[in-house]
GROMACS .gro file of C-alpha atoms in nm:
model
  305
    1MET     CA    1  14.002   8.005  12.766
    2TYR     CA    2  13.828   7.992  12.430
    3LYS     CA    3  13.841   7.646  12.282
    4THR     CA    4  13.604   7.385  12.147
    5SER     CA    5  13.587   7.013  12.183
    6GLU     CA    6  13.305   6.971  11.937
    7SER     CA    7  13.481   6.880  11.611
    8GLU     CA    8  13.241   6.587  11.574
    9LYS     CA    9  12.952   6.833  11.593
   10ILE     CA   10  13.105   7.032  11.308
   11GLN     CA   11  13.131   6.718  11.096
   12GLU     CA   12  12.766   6.639  11.172
   13ILE     CA   13  12.629   6.972  11.053
   14LEU     CA   14  12.879   7.032  10.772
   15PRO     CA   15  12.661   6.870  10.499
   16LEU     CA   16  12.372   7.096  10.603
   17LEU     CA   17  12.559   7.418  10.529
   18PRO     CA   18  12.573   7.593  10.190
   19GLN     CA   19  12.841   7.439   9.970
   20LYS     CA   20  13.056   7.754   9.970
   21ILE     CA   21  13.055   7.760  10.351
   22GLN     CA   22  13.136   7.390  10.368
   23GLU     CA   23  13.449   7.459  10.167
   24GLU     CA   24  13.555   7.739  10.404
   25VAL     CA   25  13.495   7.522  10.711
   26LYS     CA   26  13.705   7.246  10.555
   27LYS     CA   27  13.990   7.498  10.524
   28LEU     CA   28  13.967   7.557  10.899
   29ILE     CA   29  13.976   7.183  10.958
   30SER     CA   30  14.280   7.129  10.737
   31GLY     CA   31  14.458   7.430  10.889
   32GLY     CA   32  14.392   7.319  11.246
   33GLU     CA   33  14.188   7.630  11.330
   34ILE     CA   34  13.861   7.442  11.372
   35ARG     CA   35  13.932   7.400  11.745
   36ASN     CA   36  13.904   7.780  11.781
   37LEU     CA   37  13.570   7.812  11.602
   38ASN     CA   38  13.298   7.970  11.819
   39GLU     CA   39  13.037   8.082  11.562
   40ILE     CA   40  12.947   8.063  11.195
   41ARG     CA   41  12.740   8.362  11.079
   42LEU     CA   42  12.550   8.343  10.751
   43ARG     CA   43  12.385   8.650  10.598
   44ALA     CA   44  12.177   8.691  10.284
   45ASN     CA   45  12.333   8.937  10.039
   46SER     CA   46  12.596   9.044  10.290
   47ILE     CA   47  12.924   8.938  10.453
   48GLN     CA   48  12.964   8.587  10.597
   49SER     CA   49  13.191   8.548  10.898
   50PHE     CA   50  13.352   8.314  11.148
   51THR     CA   51  13.420   8.393  11.511
   52LEU     CA   52  13.754   8.234  11.600
   53SER     CA   53  13.882   8.254  11.957
   54GLY     CA   54  13.636   8.536  12.018
   55LYS     CA   55  13.749   8.741  11.717
   56ASN     CA   56  13.536   8.807  11.407
   57GLN     CA   57  13.680   8.717  11.066
   58ASP     CA   58  13.527   8.781  10.722
   59ILE     CA   59  13.473   8.487  10.489
   60LYS     CA   60  13.595   8.654  10.175
   61ASN     CA   61  13.435   8.620   9.831
   62VAL     CA   62  13.137   8.417   9.955
   63SER     CA   63  12.788   8.551   9.889
   64LEU     CA   64  12.462   8.384   9.996
   65SER     CA   65  12.105   8.452   9.888
   66GLU     CA   66  11.788   8.443  10.097
   67LYS     CA   67  11.716   8.107   9.935
   68ASP     CA   68  12.051   7.976  10.060
   69ILE     CA   69  11.960   8.083  10.412
   70ALA     CA   70  11.608   7.938  10.386
   71ASP     CA   71  11.744   7.608  10.255
   72THR     CA   72  11.987   7.593  10.546
   73VAL     CA   73  11.705   7.654  10.795
   74TYR     CA   74  11.505   7.373  10.634
   75LYS     CA   75  11.799   7.131  10.665
   76LEU     CA   76  11.877   7.233  11.022
   77CYS     CA   77  11.512   7.162  11.105
   78SER     CA   78  11.551   6.812  10.953
   79GLY     CA   79  11.293   6.900  10.690
   80SER     CA   80  11.021   7.013  10.935
   81VAL     CA   81  11.022   7.384  11.012
   82TYR     CA   82  10.678   7.337  11.169
   83ALA     CA   83  10.829   7.116  11.440
   84HIS     CA   84  11.051   7.409  11.545
   85LEU     CA   85  10.787   7.683  11.545
   86ARG     CA   86  10.793   7.729  11.924
   87GLU     CA   87  11.166   7.800  11.906
   88LEU     CA   88  11.140   8.018  11.596
   89LYS     CA   89  10.890   8.240  11.777
   90CYS     CA   90  11.178   8.312  12.017
   91GLY     CA   91  11.429   8.370  11.735
   92TYR     CA   92  11.630   8.049  11.740
   93ILE     CA   93  11.642   7.682  11.643
   94SER     CA   94  11.770   7.402  11.867
   95SER     CA   95  11.902   7.129  11.645
   96PHE     CA   96  12.183   6.870  11.644
   97GLY     CA   97  12.283   6.986  11.993
   98LEU     CA   98  12.330   7.343  11.867
   99ARG     CA   99  12.148   7.670  11.917
  100ILE     CA  100  12.111   7.864  11.594
  101GLY     CA  101  12.004   8.227  11.617
  102VAL     CA  102  11.764   8.333  11.338
  103CYS     CA  103  11.684   8.675  11.191
  104GLY     CA  104  11.444   8.771  10.915
  105LYS     CA  105  11.104   8.924  10.851
  106THR     CA  106  10.872   8.840  11.137
  107LEU     CA  107  10.543   8.668  11.060
  108TYR     CA  108  10.244   8.756  11.279
  109GLY     CA  109   9.926   8.559  11.340
  110GLU     CA  110   9.621   8.602  11.561
  111SER     CA  111   9.815   8.500  11.871
  112GLY     CA  112  10.119   8.716  11.793
  113ILE     CA  113  10.457   8.619  11.648
  114CYS     CA  114  10.434   8.283  11.474
  115GLY     CA  115  10.768   8.262  11.292
  116PHE     CA  116  10.939   8.420  10.992
  117SER     CA  117  10.814   8.484  10.641
  118ASN     CA  118  11.174   8.494  10.517
  119TYR     CA  119  11.519   8.440  10.667
  120THR     CA  120  11.807   8.682  10.632
  121SER     CA  121  12.077   8.561  10.872
  122LEU     CA  122  12.181   8.274  11.097
  123ASN     CA  123  12.422   8.252  11.388
  124ILE     CA  124  12.537   7.893  11.435
  125ARG     CA  125  12.699   7.876  11.778
  126ILE     CA  126  12.943   7.590  11.830
  127PRO     CA  127  12.913   7.465  12.190
  128CYS     CA  128  13.212   7.346  12.385
  129HIS     CA  129  13.266   7.165  12.709
  130ILE     CA  130  13.562   7.273  12.921
  131PRO     CA  131  13.554   7.047  13.228
  132ASP     CA  132  13.762   7.282  13.445
  133ALA     CA  133  13.589   7.605  13.336
  134ALA     CA  134  13.424   7.647  13.679
  135GLN     CA  135  13.729   7.549  13.886
  136LYS     CA  136  13.755   7.890  14.053
  137LEU     CA  137  13.396   7.861  14.177
  138LEU     CA  138  13.458   7.503  14.294
  139ASP     CA  139  13.766   7.622  14.482
  140TYR     CA  140  13.556   7.893  14.647
  141ILE     CA  141  13.283   7.659  14.770
  142SER     CA  142  13.529   7.390  14.880
  143GLU     CA  143  13.618   7.593  15.193
  144ARG     CA  144  13.264   7.703  15.281
  145ASN     CA  145  12.952   7.527  15.397
  146GLU     CA  146  12.647   7.497  15.175
  147ASN     CA  147  12.437   7.744  15.374
  148GLU     CA  148  12.707   8.009  15.352
  149VAL     CA  149  12.735   7.972  14.973
  150GLY     CA  150  12.360   7.950  14.908
  151GLY     CA  151  12.231   8.003  14.558
  152ILE     CA  152  12.479   8.118  14.294
  153LEU     CA  153  12.423   8.377  14.020
  154ILE     CA  154  12.665   8.371  13.727
  155ILE     CA  155  12.701   8.712  13.560
  156SER     CA  156  12.866   8.779  13.226
  157PRO     CA  157  12.830   8.986  12.910
  158PRO     CA  158  12.723   8.802  12.593
  159CYS     CA  159  12.977   8.564  12.439
  160ALA     CA  160  13.193   8.547  12.752
  161GLY     CA  161  13.143   8.174  12.811
  162LYS     CA  162  12.853   8.191  13.057
  163THR     CA  163  12.681   7.873  12.937
  164THR     CA  164  13.012   7.685  12.918
  165PHE     CA  165  13.081   7.786  13.279
  166LEU     CA  166  12.729   7.693  13.393
  167ARG     CA  167  12.754   7.353  13.222
  168ALA     CA  168  13.090   7.273  13.384
  169PHE     CA  169  12.968   7.370  13.730
  170ALA     CA  170  12.642   7.175  13.696
  171ALA     CA  171  12.839   6.868  13.584
  172ALA     CA  172  13.068   6.899  13.887
  173LEU     CA  173  12.772   6.925  14.126
  174SER     CA  174  12.615   6.612  13.981
  175LYS     CA  175  12.933   6.404  13.946
  176GLY     CA  176  13.099   6.500  14.271
  177TYR     CA  177  13.306   6.774  14.434
  178TYR     CA  178  13.471   6.846  14.768
  179GLN     CA  179  13.322   7.085  15.023
  180LYS     CA  180  13.477   7.132  15.368
  181GLY     CA  181  13.689   6.825  15.300
  182ARG     CA  182  13.396   6.595  15.226
  183PHE     CA  183  13.299   6.450  14.887
  184HIS     CA  184  12.946   6.530  14.770
  185LYS     CA  185  12.731   6.433  14.472
  186LYS     CA  186  12.412   6.635  14.439
  187ARG     CA  187  12.077   6.568  14.278
  188VAL     CA  188  12.071   6.834  14.008
  189CYS     CA  189  11.777   6.919  13.783
  190ILE     CA  190  11.875   7.111  13.471
  191ILE     CA  191  11.610   7.318  13.296
  192ASP     CA  192  11.767   7.325  12.951
  193GLU     CA  193  11.513   7.552  12.784
  194ARG     CA  194  11.720   7.614  12.471
  195GLU     CA  195  11.900   7.279  12.467
  196GLU     CA  196  12.242   7.437  12.517
  197ILE     CA  197  12.353   7.310  12.856
  198ALA     CA  198  12.329   6.932  12.830
  199LEU     CA  199  12.579   6.833  12.564
  200PRO     CA  200  12.601   6.459  12.491
  201GLY     CA  201  12.809   6.272  12.747
  202VAL     CA  202  12.879   6.568  12.976
  203PHE     CA  203  12.651   6.450  13.258
  204ASP     CA  204  12.710   6.077  13.222
  205GLY     CA  205  12.784   5.923  13.560
  206GLY     CA  206  12.627   6.207  13.756
  207TYR     CA  207  12.306   6.267  13.949
  208ALA     CA  208  12.163   6.496  13.680
  209ASP     CA  209  11.803   6.497  13.558
  210ILE     CA  210  11.756   6.706  13.245
  211LEU     CA  211  11.438   6.870  13.119
  212SER     CA  212  11.514   6.973  12.759
  213ALA     CA  213  11.331   7.225  12.539
  214TYR     CA  214  11.087   7.301  12.819
  215PRO     CA  215  10.980   7.653  12.928
  216LYS     CA  216  11.179   7.763  13.231
  217ILE     CA  217  10.892   7.861  13.460
  218GLU     CA  218  10.691   7.544  13.405
  219GLY     CA  219  11.010   7.336  13.421
  220ILE     CA  220  11.105   7.477  13.761
  221GLU     CA  221  10.759   7.394  13.897
  222ILE     CA  222  10.762   7.039  13.761
  223CYS     CA  223  11.112   6.956  13.880
  224THR     CA  224  11.044   7.098  14.228
  225ARG     CA  225  10.722   6.900  14.261
  226VAL     CA  226  10.821   6.559  14.122
  227MET     CA  227  11.203   6.526  14.107
  228SER     CA  228  11.309   6.625  14.461
  229PRO     CA  229  11.617   6.818  14.347
  230GLU     CA  230  11.881   6.955  14.578
  231TYR     CA  231  11.988   7.199  14.307
  232ILE     CA  232  11.811   7.344  14.004
  233VAL     CA  233  12.027   7.486  13.726
  234CYS     CA  234  11.879   7.716  13.462
  235ASP     CA  235  12.015   7.975  13.223
  236GLU     CA  236  11.931   8.345  13.178
  237ILE     CA  237  11.689   8.497  13.428
  238ALA     CA  238  11.494   8.731  13.203
  239ASN     CA  239  11.208   8.888  13.397
  240MET     CA  240  10.999   8.901  13.714
  241ASN     CA  241  10.803   8.591  13.615
  242ASP     CA  242  11.128   8.392  13.619
  243ALA     CA  243  11.213   8.543  13.958
  244ASP     CA  244  10.871   8.454  14.100
  245ALA     CA  245  10.908   8.090  13.995
  246ILE     CA  246  11.259   8.068  14.139
  247CYS     CA  247  11.155   8.227  14.470
  248ASP     CA  248  10.864   7.985  14.504
  249SER     CA  249  11.087   7.683  14.445
  250ALA     CA  250  11.365   7.814  14.672
  251SER     CA  251  11.113   7.851  14.955
  252LYS     CA  252  11.073   7.471  14.939
  253GLY     CA  253  11.446   7.418  15.003
  254VAL     CA  254  11.588   7.400  14.650
  255ILE     CA  255  11.921   7.576  14.584
  256PHE     CA  256  11.949   7.759  14.251
  257VAL     CA  257  12.240   7.813  14.016
  258SER     CA  258  12.146   8.046  13.735
  259SER     CA  259  12.279   8.326  13.518
  260CYS     CA  260  12.204   8.665  13.369
  261HIS     CA  261  12.365   8.906  13.126
  262GLY     CA  262  12.561   9.194  13.271
  263GLU     CA  263  12.908   9.327  13.343
  264THR     CA  264  12.906   9.322  13.725
  265PHE     CA  265  12.679   9.259  14.021
  266GLU     CA  266  12.633   9.635  14.058
  267ASP     CA  267  12.506   9.637  13.699
  268VAL     CA  268  12.249   9.355  13.729
  269ILE     CA  269  12.117   9.440  14.076
  270ARG     CA  270  11.940   9.736  13.915
  271LYS     CA  271  11.702   9.486  13.753
  272LYS     CA  272  11.392   9.435  13.968
  273SER     CA  273  11.388   9.061  13.907
  274ILE     CA  274  11.750   9.016  14.019
  275LYS     CA  275  11.709   9.246  14.320
  276ARG     CA  276  11.412   9.045  14.441
  277LEU     CA  277  11.616   8.723  14.429
  278PHE     CA  278  11.886   8.877  14.649
  279ASP     CA  279  11.631   9.042  14.878
  280GLU     CA  280  11.476   8.698  14.932
  281ARG     CA  281  11.825   8.548  14.988
  282VAL     CA  282  11.774   8.301  14.703
  283PHE     CA  283  12.124   8.398  14.588
  284LYS     CA  284  12.408   8.466  14.827
  285THR     CA  285  12.705   8.421  14.593
  286VAL     CA  286  12.785   8.590  14.264
  287CYS     CA  287  13.033   8.476  14.003
  288GLU     CA  288  13.133   8.751  13.757
  289ILE     CA  289  13.290   8.649  13.425
  290SER     CA  290  13.471   8.897  13.206
  291VAL     CA  291  13.677   8.868  12.889
  292SER     CA  292  13.956   9.091  12.762
  293GLY     CA  293  14.096   8.973  12.430
  294GLU     CA  294  14.145   8.601  12.477
  295LYS     CA  295  14.186   8.629  12.855
  296ARG     CA  296  13.890   8.520  13.064
  297SER     CA  297  13.864   8.627  13.428
  298VAL     CA  298  13.635   8.491  13.700
  299ARG     CA  299  13.558   8.669  14.026
  300VAL     CA  300  13.359   8.493  14.300
  301ARG     CA  301  13.224   8.669  14.606
  302SER     CA  302  12.954   8.663  14.871
  303VAL     CA  303  12.695   8.939  14.846
  304ALA     CA  304  12.453   9.070  15.106
  305ILE     CA  305  12.210   9.356  15.039
   0.00000   0.00000   0.00000
């Protein structure tokens, strides 16, 4: 199930990468492997690597300095690192429709973390849209009524395609799907805190309203109050504050589709924030994603605790 449809995105960022990396990416393009590219990892004074179809591969005989990494950060920020400080405090940059993970020496100010004093590595994640990625979940809900399905929690370990799955399902909700033999299009608000969900063109023609680069908790409150959503979609429930905001919105009739990291429902239900959401019946359905080699499996089930 690993594949990308973002070759244009690669071409867009290619001039921003160190020259040596550009040359290696061009080899992938000429060899036809670019469609399998998931990540480009750059490291100062260490090994560079690609992740292709979920497998890590060294970029041999390419060394980068801290200056190379810093220059790349500057270019990815379109020449204004200051404009991306809020994101850098959280260890990433959202740019050109990509999320780039950042590591380095943390810089502290009076209010806490305020960025990095130097950069040592980058993880450039190449997003992809697979329109049928959530088909198993759509098949599940097609034979059930909305109240029976309720809110949906998507569970997966890192790098298993959770965001790709969430994006495909959100697009289907907003563009139209069948449930109990009837065609529905739902008003969907997407809280795209890290600008990963709403790829260009994916939600065209649907009833989707997107709040980009906005904190999740505040975004949920705003969308509930002023956008009258039927569904709210957000990624990665992290803590009890997230759970509180979701519970408050769900009490006003909004259905949530969200995600968290974990292997199984039995794994994540140990988290207090997740348990509260099931105790309050915000979520009734879980969708567990797992990956073995290049095989991706999806299990959908109703859960009552």
